[in-house]
PDB file of C-alpha atoms and ligand atoms in Angstrom:
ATOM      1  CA  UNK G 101     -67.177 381.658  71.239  1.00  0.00           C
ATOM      2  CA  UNK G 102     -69.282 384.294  73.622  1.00  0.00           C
ATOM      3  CA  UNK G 103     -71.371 382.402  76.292  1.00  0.00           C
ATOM      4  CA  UNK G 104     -73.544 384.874  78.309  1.00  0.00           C
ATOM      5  CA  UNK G 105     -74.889 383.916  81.654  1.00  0.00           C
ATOM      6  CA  UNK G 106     -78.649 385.597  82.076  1.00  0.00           C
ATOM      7  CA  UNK G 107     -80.748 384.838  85.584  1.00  0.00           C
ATOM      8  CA  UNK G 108     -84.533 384.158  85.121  1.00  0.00           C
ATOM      9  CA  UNK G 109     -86.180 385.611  88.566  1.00  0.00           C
ATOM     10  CA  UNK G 110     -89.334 386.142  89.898  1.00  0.00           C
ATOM     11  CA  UNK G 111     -92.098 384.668  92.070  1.00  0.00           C
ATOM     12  CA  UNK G 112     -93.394 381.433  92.929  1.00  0.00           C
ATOM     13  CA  UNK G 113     -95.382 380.553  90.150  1.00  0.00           C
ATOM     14  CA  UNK G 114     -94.628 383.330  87.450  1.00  0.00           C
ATOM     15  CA  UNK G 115     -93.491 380.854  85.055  1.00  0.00           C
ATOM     16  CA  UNK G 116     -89.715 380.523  85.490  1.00  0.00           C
ATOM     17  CA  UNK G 117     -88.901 376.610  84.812  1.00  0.00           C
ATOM     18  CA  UNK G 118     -91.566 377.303  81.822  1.00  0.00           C
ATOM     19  CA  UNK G 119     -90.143 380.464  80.572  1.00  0.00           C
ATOM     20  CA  UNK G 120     -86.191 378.324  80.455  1.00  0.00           C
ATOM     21  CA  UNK G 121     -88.375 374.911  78.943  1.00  0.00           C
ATOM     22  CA  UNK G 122     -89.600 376.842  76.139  1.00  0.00           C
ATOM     23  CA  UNK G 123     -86.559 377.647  74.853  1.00  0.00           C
ATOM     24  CA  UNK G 124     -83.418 375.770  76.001  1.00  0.00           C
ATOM     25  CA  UNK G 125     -82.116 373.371  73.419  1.00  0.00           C
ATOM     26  CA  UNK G 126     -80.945 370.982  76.031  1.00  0.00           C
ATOM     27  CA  UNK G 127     -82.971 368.768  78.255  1.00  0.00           C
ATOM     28  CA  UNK G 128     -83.704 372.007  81.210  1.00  0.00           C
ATOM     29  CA  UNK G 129     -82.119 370.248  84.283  1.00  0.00           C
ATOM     30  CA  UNK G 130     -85.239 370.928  86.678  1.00  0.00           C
ATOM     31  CA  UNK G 131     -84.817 370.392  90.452  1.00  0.00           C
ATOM     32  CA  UNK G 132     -88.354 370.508  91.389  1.00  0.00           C
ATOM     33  CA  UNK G 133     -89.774 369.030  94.342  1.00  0.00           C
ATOM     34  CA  UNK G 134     -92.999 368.104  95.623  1.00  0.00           C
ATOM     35  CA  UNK G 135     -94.717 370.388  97.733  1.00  0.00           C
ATOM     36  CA  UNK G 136     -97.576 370.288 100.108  1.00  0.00           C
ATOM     37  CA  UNK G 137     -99.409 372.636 101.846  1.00  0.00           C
ATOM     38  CA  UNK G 138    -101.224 375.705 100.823  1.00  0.00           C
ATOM     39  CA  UNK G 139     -98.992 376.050  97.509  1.00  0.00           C
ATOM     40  CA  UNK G 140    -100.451 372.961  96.459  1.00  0.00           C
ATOM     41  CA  UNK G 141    -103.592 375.203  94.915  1.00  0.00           C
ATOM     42  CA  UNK G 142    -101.429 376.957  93.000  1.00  0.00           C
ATOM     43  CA  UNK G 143     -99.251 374.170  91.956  1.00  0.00           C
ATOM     44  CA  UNK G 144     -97.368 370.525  92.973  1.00  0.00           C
ATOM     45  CA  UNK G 145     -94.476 370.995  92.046  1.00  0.00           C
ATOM     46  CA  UNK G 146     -91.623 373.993  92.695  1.00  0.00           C
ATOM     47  CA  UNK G 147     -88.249 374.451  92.173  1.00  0.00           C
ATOM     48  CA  UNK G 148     -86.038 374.228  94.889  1.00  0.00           C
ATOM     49  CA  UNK G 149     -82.383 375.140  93.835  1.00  0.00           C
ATOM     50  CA  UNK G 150     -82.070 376.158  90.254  1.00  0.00           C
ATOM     51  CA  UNK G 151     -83.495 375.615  86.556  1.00  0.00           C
ATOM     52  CA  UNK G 152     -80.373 375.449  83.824  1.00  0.00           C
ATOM     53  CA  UNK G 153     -80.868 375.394  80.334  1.00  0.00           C
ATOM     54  CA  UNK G 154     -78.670 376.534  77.066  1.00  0.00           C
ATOM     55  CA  UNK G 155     -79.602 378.313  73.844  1.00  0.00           C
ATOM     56  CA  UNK G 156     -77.669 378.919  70.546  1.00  0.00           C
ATOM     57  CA  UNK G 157     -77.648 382.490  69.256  1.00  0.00           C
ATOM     58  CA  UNK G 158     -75.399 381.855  66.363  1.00  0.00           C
ATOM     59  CA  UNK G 159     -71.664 380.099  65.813  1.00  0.00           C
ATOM     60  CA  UNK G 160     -70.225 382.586  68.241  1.00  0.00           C
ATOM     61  CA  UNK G 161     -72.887 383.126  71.071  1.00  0.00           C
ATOM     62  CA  UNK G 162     -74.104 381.122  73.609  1.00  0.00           C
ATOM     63  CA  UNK G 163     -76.751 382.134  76.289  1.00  0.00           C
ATOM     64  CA  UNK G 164     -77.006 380.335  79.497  1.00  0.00           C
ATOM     65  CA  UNK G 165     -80.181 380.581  81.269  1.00  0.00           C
ATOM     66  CA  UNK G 166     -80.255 380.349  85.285  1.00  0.00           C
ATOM     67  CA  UNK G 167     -83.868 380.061  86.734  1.00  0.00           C
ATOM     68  CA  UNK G 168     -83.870 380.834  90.392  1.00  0.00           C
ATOM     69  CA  UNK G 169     -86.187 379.442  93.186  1.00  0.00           C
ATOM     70  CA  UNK G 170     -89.215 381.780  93.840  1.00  0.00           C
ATOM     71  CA  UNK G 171     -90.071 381.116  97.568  1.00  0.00           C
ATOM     72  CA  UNK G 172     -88.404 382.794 100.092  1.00  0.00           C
ATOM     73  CA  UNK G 173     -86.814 379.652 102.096  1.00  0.00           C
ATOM     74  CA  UNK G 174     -84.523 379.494  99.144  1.00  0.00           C
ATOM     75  CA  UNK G 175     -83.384 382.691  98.691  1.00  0.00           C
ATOM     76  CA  UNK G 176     -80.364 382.109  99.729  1.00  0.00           C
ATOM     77  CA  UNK G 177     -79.185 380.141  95.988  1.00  0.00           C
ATOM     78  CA  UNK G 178     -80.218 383.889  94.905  1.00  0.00           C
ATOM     79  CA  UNK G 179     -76.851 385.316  95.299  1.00  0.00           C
ATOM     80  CA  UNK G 180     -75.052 382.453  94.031  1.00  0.00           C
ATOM     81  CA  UNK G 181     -77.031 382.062  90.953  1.00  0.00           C
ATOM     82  CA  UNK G 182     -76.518 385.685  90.220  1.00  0.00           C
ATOM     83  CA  UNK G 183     -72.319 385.300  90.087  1.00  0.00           C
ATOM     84  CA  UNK G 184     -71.395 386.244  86.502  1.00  0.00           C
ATOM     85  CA  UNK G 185     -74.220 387.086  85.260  1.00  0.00           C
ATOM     86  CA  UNK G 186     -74.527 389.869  82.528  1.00  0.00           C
ATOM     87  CA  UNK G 187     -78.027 390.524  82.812  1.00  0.00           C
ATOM     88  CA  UNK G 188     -81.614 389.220  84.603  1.00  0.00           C
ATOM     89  CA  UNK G 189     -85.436 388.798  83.622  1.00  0.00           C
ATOM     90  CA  UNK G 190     -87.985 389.351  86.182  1.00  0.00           C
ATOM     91  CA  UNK G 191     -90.621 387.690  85.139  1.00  0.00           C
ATOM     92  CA  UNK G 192     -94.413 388.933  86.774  1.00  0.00           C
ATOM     93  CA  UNK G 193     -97.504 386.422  86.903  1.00  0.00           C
ATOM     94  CA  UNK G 194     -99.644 389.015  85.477  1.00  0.00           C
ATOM     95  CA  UNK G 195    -102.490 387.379  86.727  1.00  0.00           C
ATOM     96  CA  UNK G 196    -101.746 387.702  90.230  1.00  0.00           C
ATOM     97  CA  UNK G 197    -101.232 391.281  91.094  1.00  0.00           C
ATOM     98  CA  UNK G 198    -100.731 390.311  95.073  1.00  0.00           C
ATOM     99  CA  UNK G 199     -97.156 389.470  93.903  1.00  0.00           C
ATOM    100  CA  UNK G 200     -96.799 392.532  92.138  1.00  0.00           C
ATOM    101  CA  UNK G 201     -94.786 393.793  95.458  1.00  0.00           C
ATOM    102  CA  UNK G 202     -92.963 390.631  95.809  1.00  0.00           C
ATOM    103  CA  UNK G 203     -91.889 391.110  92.103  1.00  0.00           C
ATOM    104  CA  UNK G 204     -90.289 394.385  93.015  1.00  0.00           C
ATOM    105  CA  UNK G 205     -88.472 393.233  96.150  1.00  0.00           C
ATOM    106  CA  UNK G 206     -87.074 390.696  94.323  1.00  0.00           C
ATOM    107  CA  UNK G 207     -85.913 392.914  91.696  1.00  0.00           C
ATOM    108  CA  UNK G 208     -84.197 395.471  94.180  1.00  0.00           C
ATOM    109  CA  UNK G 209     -82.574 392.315  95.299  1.00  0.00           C
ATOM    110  CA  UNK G 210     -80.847 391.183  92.028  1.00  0.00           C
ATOM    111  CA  UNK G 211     -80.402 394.986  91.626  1.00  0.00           C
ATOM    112  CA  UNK G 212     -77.939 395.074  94.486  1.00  0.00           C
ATOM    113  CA  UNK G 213     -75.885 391.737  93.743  1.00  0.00           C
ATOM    114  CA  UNK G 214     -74.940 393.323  90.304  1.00  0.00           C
ATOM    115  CA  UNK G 215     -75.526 396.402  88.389  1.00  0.00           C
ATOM    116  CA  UNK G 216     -76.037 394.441  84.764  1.00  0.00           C
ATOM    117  CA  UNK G 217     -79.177 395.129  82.383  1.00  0.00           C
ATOM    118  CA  UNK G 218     -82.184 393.845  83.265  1.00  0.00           C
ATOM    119  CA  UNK G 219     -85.810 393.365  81.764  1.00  0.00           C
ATOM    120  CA  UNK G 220     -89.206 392.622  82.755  1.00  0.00           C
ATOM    121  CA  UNK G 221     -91.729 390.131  81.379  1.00  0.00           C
ATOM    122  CA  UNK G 222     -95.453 390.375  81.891  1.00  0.00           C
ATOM    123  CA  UNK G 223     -95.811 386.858  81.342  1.00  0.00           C
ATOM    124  CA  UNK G 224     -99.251 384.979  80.776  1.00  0.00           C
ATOM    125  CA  UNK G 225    -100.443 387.547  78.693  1.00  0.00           C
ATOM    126  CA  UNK G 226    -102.384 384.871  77.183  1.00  0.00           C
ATOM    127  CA  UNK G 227    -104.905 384.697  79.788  1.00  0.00           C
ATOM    128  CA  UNK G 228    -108.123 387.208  79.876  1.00  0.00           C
ATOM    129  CA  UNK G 229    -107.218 389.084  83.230  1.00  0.00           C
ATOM    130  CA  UNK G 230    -103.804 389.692  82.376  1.00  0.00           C
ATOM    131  CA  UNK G 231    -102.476 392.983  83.662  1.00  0.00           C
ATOM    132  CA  UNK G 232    -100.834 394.915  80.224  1.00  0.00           C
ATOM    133  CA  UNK G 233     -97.597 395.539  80.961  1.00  0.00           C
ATOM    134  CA  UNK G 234     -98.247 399.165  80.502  1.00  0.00           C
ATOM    135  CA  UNK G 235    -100.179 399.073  83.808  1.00  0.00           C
ATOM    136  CA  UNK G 236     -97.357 396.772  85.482  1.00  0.00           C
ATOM    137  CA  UNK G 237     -95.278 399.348  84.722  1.00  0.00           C
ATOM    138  CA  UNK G 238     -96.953 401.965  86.669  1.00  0.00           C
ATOM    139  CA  UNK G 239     -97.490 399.114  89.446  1.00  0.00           C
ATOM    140  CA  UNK G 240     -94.188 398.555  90.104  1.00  0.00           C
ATOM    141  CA  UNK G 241     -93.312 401.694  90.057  1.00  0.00           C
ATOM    142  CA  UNK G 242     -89.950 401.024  87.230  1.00  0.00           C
ATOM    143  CA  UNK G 243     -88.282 403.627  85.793  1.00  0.00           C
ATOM    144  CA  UNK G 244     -89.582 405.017  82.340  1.00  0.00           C
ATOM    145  CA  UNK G 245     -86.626 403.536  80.897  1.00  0.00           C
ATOM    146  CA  UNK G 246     -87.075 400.472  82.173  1.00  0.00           C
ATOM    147  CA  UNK G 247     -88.147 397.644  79.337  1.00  0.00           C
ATOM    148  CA  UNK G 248     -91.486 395.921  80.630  1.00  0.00           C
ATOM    149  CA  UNK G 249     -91.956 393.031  77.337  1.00  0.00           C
ATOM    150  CA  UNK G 250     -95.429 391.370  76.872  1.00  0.00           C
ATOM    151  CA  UNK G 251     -94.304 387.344  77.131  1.00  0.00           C
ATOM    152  CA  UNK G 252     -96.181 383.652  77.170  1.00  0.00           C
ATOM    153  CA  UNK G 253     -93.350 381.752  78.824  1.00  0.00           C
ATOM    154  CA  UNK G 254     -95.312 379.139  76.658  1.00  0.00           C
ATOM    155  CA  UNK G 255     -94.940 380.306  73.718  1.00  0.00           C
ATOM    156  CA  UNK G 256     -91.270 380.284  72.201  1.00  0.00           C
ATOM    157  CA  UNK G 257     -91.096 383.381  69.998  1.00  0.00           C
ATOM    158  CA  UNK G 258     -92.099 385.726  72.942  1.00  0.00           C
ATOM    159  CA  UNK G 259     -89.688 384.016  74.790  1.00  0.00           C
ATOM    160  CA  UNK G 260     -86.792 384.203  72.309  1.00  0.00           C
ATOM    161  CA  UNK G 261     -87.840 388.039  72.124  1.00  0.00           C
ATOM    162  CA  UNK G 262     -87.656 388.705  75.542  1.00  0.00           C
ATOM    163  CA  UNK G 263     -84.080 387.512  75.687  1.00  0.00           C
ATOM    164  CA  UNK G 264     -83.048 389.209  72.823  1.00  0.00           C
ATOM    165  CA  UNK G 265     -84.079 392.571  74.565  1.00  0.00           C
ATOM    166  CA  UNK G 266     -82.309 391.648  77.268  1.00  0.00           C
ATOM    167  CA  UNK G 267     -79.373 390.973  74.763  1.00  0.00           C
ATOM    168  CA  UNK G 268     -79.801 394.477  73.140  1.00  0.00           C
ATOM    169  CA  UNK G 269     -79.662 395.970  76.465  1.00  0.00           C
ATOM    170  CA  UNK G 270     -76.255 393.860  77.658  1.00  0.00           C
ATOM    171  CA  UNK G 271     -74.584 394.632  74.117  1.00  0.00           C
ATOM    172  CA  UNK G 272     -75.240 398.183  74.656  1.00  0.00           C
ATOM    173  CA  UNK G 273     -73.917 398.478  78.089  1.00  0.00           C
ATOM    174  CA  UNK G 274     -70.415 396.576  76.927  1.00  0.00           C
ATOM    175  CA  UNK G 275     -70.452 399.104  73.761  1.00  0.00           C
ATOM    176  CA  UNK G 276     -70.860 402.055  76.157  1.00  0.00           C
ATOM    177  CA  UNK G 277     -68.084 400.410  78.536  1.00  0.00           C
ATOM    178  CA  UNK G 278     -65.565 400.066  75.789  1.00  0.00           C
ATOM    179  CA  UNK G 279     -66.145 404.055  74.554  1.00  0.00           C
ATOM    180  CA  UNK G 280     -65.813 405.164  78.352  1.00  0.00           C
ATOM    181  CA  UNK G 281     -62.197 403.513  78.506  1.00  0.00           C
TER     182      UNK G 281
HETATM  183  N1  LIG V 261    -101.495 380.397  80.592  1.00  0.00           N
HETATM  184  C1  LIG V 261    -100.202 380.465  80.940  1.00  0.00           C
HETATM  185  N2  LIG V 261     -99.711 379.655  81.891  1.00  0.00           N
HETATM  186  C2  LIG V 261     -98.401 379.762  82.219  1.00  0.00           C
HETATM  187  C3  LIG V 261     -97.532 380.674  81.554  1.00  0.00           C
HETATM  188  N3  LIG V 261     -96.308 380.544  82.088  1.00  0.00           N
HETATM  189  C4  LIG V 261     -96.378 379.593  83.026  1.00  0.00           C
HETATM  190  N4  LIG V 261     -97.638 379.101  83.114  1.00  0.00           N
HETATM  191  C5  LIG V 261     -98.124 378.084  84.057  1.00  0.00           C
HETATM  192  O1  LIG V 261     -97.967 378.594  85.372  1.00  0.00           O
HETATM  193  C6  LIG V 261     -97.574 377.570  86.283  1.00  0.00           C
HETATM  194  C7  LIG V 261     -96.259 377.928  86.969  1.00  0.00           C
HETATM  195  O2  LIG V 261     -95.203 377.905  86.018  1.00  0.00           O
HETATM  196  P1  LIG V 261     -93.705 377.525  86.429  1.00  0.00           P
HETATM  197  O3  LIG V 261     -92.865 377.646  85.198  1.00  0.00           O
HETATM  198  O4  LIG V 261     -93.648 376.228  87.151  1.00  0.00           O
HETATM  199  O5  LIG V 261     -93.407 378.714  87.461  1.00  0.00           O
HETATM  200  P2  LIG V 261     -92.091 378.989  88.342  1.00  0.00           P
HETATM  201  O6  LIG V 261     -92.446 378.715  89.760  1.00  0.00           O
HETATM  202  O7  LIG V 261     -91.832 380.463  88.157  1.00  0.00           O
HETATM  203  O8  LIG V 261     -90.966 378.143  87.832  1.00  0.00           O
HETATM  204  C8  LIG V 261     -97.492 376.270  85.449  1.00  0.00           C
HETATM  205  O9  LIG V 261     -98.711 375.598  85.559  1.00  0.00           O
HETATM  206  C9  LIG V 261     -97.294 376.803  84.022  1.00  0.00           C
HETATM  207  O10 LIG V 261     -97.767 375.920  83.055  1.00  0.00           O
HETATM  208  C10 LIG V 261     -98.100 381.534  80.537  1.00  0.00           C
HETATM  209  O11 LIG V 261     -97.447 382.381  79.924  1.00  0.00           O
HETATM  210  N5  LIG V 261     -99.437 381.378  80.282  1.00  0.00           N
HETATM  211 MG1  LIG V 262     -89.794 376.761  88.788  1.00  0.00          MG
END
């Protein structure tokens, strides 16, 4: 049996502890809090050190899914989150470009704890002033290369998809690993 840790990132509100709901087959063990204050527009609720949930690939894979706190006073669970993992998600609110740049920072961040795959979701697609994640692309400034997935952290299939890219890209990299030895 394969387990393989992946990190769900990204800012407040992007859909993180949605994104890990969707599609973990155990209870997601939340650890949201109440909040107050100006993030109360937004939403009541946030999650302070860590979303877990579990999926089953097939007999012999496992995926563990870490979702990390989005605001910055808990940045520091990043780093630990990120131990052992063999790839990330960033997921974008693409609803909200002013955290386009705080999208970015955060993935230089995971970037630098590890050099694993990585993929980005331009999540809430759904909605009518969704930026396509063409244009997020070109926002953020990513690498041609770089896979930038349409997702509805909502809606299970784009979720399952999204990790399955991610999957691809991990796969790859241990397949490349293996020939370079
Ligand atoms: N319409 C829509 N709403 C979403 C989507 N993903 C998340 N949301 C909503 O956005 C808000 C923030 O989601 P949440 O998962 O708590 O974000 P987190 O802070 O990244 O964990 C919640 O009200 C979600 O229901 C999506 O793909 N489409
Ligand atoms: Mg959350």
């Amino acid at each position: 049996m394969q387990t393989v840790k992946m990190v769900v990132t990204g800012p407040f509100s992007a859909g993180k502890t949605q994104f890990i709901q969707s599609v973990s087959e155990i209870d997601v063990v939340k650890t949201e809090r109440k909040i107050s204050s100006d993030a109360e527009r937004v939403k009541n609720e946030t999650t302070v050190a860590m979303d877990f949930g579990r999926i089953t690939v097939d007999d012999d894979l496992v995926l563990y899914l870490f979702g990390t706190p989005g605001q910055r006073r808990f940045d520091f669970m990043w780093e630990i989150l990120s131990e052992g993992m063999l790839g990330f998600i960033v997921l974008v609110d693409s609803v909200r470009p002013e955290t386009f740049r705080e999208a970015k920072h955060i993935l230089e961040i995971f970037k630098s704890y590890a050099s694993t795959p990585y993929v980005i979701a331009a999540n809430k697609q759904d909605l009518p002033d969704a930026w396509s994640p063409e244009d997020i692309k070109i926002a953020l400034k990513l690498e041609k290369d770089t896979k930038v997935l349409s997702c509805v952290a909502n809606d299970k299939e784009t979720v399952k998809a999204v990790l399955l890219e991610l999957l691809y890209s991990i796969l790859e990299r241990m397949q490349g690993d293996e020939e370079g030895q």
